[in-house]
PDB file of C-alpha atoms in Angstrom:
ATOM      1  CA  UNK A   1      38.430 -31.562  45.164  1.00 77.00           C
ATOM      2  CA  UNK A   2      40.472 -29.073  43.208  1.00 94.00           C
ATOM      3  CA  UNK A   3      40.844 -25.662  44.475  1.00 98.00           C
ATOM      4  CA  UNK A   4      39.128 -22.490  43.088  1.00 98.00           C
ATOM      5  CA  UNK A   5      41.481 -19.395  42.037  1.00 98.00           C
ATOM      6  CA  UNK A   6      40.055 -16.558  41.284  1.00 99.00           C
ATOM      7  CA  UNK A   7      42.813 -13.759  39.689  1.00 98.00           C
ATOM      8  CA  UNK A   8      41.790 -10.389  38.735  1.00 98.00           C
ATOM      9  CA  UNK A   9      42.644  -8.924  35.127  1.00 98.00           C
ATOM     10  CA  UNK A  10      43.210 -12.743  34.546  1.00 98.00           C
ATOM     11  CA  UNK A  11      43.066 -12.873  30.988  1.00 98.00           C
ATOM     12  CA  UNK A  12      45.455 -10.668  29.592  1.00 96.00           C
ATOM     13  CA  UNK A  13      49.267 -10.046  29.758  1.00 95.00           C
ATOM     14  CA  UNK A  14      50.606 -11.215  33.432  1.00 97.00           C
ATOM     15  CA  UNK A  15      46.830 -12.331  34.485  1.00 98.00           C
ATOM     16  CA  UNK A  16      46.611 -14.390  31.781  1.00 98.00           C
ATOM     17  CA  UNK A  17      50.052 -16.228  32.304  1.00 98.00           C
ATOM     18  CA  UNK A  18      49.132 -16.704  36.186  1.00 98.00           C
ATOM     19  CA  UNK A  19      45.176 -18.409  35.016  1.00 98.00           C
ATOM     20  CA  UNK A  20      46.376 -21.012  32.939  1.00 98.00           C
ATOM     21  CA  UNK A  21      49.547 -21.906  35.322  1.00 98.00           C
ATOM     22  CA  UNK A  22      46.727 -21.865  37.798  1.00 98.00           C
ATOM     23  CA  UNK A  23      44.796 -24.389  35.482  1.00 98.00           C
ATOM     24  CA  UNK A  24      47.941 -26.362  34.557  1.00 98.00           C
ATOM     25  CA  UNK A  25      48.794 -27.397  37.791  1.00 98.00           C
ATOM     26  CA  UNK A  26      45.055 -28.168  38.633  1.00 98.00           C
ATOM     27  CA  UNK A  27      43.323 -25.542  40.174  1.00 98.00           C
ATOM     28  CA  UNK A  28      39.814 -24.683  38.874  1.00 98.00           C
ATOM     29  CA  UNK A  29      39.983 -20.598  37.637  1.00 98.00           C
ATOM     30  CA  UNK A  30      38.006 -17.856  37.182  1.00 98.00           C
ATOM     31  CA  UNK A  31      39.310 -15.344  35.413  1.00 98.00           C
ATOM     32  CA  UNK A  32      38.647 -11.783  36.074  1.00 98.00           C
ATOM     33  CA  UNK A  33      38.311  -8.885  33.346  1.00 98.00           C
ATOM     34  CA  UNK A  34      37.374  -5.194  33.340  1.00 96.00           C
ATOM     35  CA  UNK A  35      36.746  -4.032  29.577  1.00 90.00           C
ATOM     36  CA  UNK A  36      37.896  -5.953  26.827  1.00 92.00           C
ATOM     37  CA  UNK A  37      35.314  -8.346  25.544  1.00 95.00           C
ATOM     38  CA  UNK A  38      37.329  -9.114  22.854  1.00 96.00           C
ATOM     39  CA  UNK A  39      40.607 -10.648  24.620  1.00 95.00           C
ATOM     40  CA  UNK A  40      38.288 -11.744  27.180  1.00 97.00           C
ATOM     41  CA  UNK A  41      36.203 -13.836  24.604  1.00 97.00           C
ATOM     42  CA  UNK A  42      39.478 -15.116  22.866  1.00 97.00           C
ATOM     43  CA  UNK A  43      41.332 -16.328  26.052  1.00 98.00           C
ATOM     44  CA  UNK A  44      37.952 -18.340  27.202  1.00 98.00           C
ATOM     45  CA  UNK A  45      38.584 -20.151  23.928  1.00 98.00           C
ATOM     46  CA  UNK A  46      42.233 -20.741  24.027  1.00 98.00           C
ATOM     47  CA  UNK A  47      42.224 -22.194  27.192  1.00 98.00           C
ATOM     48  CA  UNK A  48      38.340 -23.211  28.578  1.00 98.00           C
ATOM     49  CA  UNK A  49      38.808 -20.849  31.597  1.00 98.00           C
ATOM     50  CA  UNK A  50      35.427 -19.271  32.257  1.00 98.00           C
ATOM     51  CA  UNK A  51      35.438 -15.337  32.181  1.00 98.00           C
ATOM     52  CA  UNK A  52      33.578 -12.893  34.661  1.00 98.00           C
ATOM     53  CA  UNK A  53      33.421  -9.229  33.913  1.00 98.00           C
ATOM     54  CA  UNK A  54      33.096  -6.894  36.515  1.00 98.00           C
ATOM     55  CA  UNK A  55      35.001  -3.408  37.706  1.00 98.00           C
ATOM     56  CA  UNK A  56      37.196  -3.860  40.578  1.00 98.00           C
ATOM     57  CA  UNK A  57      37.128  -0.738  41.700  1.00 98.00           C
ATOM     58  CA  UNK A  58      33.631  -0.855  42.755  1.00 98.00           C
ATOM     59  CA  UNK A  59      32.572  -2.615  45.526  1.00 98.00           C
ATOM     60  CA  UNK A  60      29.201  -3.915  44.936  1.00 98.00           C
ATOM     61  CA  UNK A  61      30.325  -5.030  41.705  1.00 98.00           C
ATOM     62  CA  UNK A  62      33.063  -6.907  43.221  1.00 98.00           C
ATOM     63  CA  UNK A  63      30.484  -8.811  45.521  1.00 98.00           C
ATOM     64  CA  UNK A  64      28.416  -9.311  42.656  1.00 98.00           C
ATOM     65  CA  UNK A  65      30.873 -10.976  40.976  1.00 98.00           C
ATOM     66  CA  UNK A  66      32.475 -13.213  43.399  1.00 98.00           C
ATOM     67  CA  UNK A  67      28.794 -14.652  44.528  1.00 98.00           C
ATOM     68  CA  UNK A  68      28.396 -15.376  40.732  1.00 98.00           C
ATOM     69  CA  UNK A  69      32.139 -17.085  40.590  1.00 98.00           C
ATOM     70  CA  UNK A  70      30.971 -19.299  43.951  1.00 98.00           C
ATOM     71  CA  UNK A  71      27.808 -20.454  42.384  1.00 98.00           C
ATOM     72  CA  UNK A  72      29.012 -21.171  38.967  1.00 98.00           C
ATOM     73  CA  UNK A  73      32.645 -22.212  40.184  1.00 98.00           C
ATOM     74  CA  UNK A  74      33.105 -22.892  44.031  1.00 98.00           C
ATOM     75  CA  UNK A  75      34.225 -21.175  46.880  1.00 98.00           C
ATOM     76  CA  UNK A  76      37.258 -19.298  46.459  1.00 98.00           C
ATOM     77  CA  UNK A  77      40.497 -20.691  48.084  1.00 98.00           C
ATOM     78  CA  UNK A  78      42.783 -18.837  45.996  1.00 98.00           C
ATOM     79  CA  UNK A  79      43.003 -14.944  45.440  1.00 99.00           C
ATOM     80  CA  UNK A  80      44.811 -13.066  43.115  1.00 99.00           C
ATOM     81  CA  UNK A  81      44.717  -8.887  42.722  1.00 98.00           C
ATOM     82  CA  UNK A  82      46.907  -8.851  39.425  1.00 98.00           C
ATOM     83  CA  UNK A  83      44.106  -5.744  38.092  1.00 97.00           C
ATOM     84  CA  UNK A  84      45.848  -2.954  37.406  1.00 96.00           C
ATOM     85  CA  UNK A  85      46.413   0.630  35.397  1.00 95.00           C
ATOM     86  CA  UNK A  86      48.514   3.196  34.854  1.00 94.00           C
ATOM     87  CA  UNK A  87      47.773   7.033  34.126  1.00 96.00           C
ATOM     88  CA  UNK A  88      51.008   9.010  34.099  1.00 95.00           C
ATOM     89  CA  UNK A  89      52.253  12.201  34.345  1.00 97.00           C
ATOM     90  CA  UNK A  90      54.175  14.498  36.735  1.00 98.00           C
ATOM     91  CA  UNK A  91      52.872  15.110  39.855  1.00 98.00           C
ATOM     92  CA  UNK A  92      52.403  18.920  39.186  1.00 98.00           C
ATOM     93  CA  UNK A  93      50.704  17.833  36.197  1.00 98.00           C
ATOM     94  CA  UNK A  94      48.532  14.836  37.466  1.00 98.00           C
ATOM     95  CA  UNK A  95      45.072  15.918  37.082  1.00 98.00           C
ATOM     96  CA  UNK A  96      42.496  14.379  40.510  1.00 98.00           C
ATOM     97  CA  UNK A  97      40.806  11.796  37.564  1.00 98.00           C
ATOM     98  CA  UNK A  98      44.509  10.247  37.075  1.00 98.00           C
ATOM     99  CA  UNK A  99      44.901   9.977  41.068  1.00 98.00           C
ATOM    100  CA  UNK A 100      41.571   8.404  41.934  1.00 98.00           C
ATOM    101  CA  UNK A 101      41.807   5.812  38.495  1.00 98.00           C
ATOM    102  CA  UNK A 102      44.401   4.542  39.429  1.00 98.00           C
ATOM    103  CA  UNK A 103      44.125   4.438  42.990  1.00 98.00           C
ATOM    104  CA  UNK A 104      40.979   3.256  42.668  1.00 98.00           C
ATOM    105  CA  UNK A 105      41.375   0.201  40.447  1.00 98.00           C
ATOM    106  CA  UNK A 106      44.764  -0.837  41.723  1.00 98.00           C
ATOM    107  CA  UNK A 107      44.739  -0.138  45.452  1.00 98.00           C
ATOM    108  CA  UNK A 108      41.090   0.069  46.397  1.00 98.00           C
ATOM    109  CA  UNK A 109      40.551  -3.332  44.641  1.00 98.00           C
ATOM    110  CA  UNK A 110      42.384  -5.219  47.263  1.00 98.00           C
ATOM    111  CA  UNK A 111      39.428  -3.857  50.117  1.00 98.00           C
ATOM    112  CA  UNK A 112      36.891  -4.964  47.208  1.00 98.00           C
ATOM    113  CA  UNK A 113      37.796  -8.123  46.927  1.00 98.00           C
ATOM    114  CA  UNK A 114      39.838  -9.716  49.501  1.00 98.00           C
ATOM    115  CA  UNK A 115      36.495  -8.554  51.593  1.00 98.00           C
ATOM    116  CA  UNK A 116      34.409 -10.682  49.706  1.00 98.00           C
ATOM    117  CA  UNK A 117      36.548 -13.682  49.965  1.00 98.00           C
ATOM    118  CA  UNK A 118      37.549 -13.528  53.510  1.00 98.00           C
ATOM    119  CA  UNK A 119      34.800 -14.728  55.679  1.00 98.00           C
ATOM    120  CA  UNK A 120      34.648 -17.844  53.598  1.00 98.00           C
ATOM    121  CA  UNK A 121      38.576 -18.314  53.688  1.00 98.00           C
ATOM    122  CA  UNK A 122      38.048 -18.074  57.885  1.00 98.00           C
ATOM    123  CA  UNK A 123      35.564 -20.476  58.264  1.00 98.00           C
ATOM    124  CA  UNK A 124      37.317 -23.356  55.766  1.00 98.00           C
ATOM    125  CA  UNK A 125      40.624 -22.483  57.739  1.00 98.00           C
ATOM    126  CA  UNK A 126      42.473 -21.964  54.435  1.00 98.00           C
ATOM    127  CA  UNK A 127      43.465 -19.320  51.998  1.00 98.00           C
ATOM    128  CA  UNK A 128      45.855 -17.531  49.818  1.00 99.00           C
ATOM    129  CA  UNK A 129      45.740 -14.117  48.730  1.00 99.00           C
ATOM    130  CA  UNK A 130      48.218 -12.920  46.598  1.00 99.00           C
ATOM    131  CA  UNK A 131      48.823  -9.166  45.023  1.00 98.00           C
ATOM    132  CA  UNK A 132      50.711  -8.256  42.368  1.00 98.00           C
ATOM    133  CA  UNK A 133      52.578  -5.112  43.301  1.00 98.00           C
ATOM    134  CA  UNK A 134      55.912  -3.573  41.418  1.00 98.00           C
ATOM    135  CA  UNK A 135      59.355  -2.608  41.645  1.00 97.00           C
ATOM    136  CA  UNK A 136      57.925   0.572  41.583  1.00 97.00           C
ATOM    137  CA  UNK A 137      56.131   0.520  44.696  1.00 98.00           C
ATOM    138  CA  UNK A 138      58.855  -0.392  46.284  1.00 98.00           C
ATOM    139  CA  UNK A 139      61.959   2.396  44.812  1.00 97.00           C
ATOM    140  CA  UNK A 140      59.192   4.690  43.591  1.00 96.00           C
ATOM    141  CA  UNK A 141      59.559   6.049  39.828  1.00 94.00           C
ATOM    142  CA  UNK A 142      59.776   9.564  38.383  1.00 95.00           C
ATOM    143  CA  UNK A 143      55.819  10.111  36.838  1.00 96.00           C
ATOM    144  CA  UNK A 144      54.259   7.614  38.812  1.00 97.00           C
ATOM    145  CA  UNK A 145      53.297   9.206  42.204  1.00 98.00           C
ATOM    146  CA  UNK A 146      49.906   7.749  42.099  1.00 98.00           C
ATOM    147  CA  UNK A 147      51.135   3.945  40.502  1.00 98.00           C
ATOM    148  CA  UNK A 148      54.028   3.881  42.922  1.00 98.00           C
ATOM    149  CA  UNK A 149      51.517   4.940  45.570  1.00 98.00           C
ATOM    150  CA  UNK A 150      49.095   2.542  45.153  1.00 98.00           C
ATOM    151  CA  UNK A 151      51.854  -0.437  45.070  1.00 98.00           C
ATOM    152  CA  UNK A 152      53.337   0.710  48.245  1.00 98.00           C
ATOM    153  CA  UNK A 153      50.248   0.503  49.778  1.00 98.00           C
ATOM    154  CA  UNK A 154      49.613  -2.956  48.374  1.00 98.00           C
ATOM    155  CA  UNK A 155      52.504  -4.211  50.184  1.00 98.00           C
ATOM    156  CA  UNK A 156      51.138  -2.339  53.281  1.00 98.00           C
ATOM    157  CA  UNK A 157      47.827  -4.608  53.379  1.00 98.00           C
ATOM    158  CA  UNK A 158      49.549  -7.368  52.615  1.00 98.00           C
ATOM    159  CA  UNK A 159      51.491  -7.153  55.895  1.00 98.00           C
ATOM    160  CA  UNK A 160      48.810  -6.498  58.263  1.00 98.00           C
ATOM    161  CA  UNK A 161      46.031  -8.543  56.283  1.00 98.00           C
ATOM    162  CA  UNK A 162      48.503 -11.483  57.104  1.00 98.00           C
ATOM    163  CA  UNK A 163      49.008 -10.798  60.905  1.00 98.00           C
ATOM    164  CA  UNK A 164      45.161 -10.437  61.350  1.00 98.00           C
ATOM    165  CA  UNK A 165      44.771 -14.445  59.460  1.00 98.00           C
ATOM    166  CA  UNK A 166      47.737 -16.307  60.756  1.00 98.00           C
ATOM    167  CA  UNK A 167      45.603 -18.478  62.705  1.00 98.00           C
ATOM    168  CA  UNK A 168      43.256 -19.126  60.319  1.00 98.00           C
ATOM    169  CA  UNK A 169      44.983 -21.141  58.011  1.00 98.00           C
ATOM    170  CA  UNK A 170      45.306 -18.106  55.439  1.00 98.00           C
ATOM    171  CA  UNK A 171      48.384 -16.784  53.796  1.00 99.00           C
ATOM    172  CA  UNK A 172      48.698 -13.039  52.399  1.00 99.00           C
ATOM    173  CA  UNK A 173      51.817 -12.744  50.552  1.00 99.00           C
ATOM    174  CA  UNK A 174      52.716  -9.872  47.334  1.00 98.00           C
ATOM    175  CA  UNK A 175      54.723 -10.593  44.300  1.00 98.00           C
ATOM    176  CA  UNK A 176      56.303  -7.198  42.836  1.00 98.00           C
ATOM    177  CA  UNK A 177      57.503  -7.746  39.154  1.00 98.00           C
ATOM    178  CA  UNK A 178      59.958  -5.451  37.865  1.00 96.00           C
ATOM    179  CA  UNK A 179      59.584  -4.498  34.080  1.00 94.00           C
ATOM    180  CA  UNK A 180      58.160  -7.544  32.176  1.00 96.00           C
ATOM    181  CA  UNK A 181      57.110  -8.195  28.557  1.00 92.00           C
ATOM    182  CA  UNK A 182      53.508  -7.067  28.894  1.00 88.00           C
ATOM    183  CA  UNK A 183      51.879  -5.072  26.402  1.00 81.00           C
ATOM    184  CA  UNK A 184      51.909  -2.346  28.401  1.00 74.00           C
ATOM    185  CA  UNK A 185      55.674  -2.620  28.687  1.00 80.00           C
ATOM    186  CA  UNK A 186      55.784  -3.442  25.232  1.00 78.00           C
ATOM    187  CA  UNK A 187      54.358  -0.153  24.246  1.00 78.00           C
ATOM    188  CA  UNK A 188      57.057   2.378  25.699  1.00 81.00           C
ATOM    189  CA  UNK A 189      59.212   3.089  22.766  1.00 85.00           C
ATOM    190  CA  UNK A 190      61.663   0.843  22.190  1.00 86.00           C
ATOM    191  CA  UNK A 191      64.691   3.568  22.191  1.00 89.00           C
ATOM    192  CA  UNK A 192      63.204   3.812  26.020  1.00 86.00           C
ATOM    193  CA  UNK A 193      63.691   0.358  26.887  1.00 89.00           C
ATOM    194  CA  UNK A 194      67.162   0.491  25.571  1.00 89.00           C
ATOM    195  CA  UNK A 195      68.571   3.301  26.482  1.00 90.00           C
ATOM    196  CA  UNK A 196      66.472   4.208  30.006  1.00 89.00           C
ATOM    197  CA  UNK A 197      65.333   0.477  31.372  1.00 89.00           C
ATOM    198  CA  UNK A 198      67.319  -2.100  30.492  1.00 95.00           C
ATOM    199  CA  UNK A 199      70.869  -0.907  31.694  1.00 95.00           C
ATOM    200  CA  UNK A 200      69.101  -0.412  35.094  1.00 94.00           C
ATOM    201  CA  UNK A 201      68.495  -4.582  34.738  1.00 97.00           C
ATOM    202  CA  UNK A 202      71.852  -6.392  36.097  1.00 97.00           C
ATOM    203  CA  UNK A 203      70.489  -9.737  33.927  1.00 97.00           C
ATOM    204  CA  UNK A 204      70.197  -7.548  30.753  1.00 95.00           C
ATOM    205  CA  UNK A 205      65.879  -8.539  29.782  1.00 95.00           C
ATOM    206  CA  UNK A 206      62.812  -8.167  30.157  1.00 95.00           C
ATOM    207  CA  UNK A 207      60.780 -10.383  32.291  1.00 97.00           C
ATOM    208  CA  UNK A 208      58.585 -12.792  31.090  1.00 97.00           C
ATOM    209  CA  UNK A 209      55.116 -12.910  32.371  1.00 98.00           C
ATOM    210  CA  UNK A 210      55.622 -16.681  32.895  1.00 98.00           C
ATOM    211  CA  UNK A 211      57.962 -16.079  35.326  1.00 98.00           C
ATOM    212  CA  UNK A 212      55.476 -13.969  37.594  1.00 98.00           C
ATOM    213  CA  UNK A 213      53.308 -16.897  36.753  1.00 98.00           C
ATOM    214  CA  UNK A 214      55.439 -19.522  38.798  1.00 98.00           C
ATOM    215  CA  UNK A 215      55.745 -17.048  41.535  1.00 98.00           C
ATOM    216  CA  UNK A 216      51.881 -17.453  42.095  1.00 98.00           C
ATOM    217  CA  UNK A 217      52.012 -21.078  41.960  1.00 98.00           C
ATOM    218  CA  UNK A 218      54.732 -21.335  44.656  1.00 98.00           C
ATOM    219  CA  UNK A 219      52.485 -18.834  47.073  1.00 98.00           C
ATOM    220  CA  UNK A 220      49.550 -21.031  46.483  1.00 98.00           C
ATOM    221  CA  UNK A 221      50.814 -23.918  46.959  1.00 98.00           C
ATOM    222  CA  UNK A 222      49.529 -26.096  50.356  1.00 97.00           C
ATOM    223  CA  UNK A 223      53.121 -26.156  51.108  1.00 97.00           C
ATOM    224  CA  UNK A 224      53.633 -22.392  51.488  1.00 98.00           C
ATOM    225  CA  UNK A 225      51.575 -22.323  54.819  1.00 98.00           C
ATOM    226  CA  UNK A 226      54.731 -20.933  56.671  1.00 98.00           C
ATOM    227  CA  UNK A 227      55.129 -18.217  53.925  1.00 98.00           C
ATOM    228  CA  UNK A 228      53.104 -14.850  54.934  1.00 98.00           C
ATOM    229  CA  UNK A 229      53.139 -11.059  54.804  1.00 98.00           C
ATOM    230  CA  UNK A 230      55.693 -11.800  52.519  1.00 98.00           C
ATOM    231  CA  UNK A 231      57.229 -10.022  49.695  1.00 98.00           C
ATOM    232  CA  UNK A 232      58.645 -11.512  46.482  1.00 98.00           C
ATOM    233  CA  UNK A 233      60.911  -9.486  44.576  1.00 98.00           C
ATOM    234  CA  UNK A 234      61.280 -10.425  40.644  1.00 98.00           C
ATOM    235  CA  UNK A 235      63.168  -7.960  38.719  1.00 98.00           C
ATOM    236  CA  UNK A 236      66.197  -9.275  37.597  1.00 98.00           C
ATOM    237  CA  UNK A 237      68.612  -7.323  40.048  1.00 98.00           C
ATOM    238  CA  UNK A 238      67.101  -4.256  39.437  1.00 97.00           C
ATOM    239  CA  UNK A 239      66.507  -3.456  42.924  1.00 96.00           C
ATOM    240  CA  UNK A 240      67.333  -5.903  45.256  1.00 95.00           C
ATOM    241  CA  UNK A 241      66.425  -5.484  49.223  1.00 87.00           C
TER     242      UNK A 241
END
């Protein structure tokens, strides 16, 4: 019986690349959204993965959610936190509602959901959760205290989330992108990305959210069981540790 993958903001930019890799190589997805009905709608059509709408950053929506994933889908083997926002400024600008947003949805998410999922990933001996952090969380960047922040912390749960499941069959692993072709890379100005982001890249690009994508599927895989607490580092040279 195929596996069920559940991946948070799932049908949109990087999300969307990691739900139908997901589906090509067999798994059965659900594909988390927060807001837009409209790209939600149009990715269920492109590619027949069912859609679930709920706010990550809330916990009882999160549980709500997930039960109605297990009852229309399965129960979830797979999880990915890909959800994620931005609201920047300088921290002597950065107003409280910019700090908690962002926290919120990007950091407080993993509690929200990986809680949900766990008890069923003990008992079935078997898991993977994977997070999508950023090169960011890991070198920090200028205007981003409370992105940077919450993507250092991700890689913080990740660690001790996979020394408390070891045993159990489960796998907690991170993935942190550097700057990839996403809309919301897309939309700093382009004399930005030329001048300020790409000479910091030693291949010279953008990624490609594909290329997160395959990360995922390698994590997932049965044969990754030795893999955990693990972070992969996709940047393009950027920042290499």
């Amino acid at each position: 019986m195929a596996r069920v993958a559940v991946v948070t903001g799932g049908t949109r930019g990087i999300g969307a690349a990691i739900s139908k890799a997901l589906k090509g190589a067999g798994y059965k997805v659900a594909a988390n959204y927060g807001g837009n009905d409209e790209a939600a709608n149009k990715f269920k059509q492109e590619t027949g993965i069912p859609v679930f709408k709920w706010d990550v950053g809330s916990y009882e929506s999160c549980a709500a959610g997930i039960k109605r994933v297990e009852a229309e889908v399965g129960p979830v083997d797979i999880l990915v936190n890909n959800a994620g926002i931005t609201r920047d400024a300088m921290f002597h600008k950065m107003t409280p509602e910019q700090w908690n947003a962002v926290i919120t949805t990007n950091l407080n998410s993993l509690f929200n959901m990986c809680r949900q999922v766990i008890d069923g990933m003990r008992e079935r001996n078997f898991g993977r959760i994977i997070s999508i952090s950023s090169v960011n969380g890991q070198k920090g960047q200028m205007g981003q205290t409370n992105y940077s922040a919450s993507k250092a912390g991700e890689l913080g749960f990740t660690k001790a989330l996979a020394q408390e499941n070891a045993k159990k069959g489960i796998t907690v692993n991170a993935v942190a992108p550097g700057y990839i072709g996403t809309e919301m890379v897309q939309a700093v100005p382009k004399e930005v990305l030329e001048k300020s982001v790409l000479p910091q890249i030693p291949v010279g690009r953008l990624g490609m959210p594909d290329e997160i994508a395959r990360c995922v599927l390698f994590l997932a895989a049965e044969e990754s069981s030795f893999i955990t607490g693990s972070t992969l580092t996709v940047n393009g040279g950027q920042y290499m540790i």
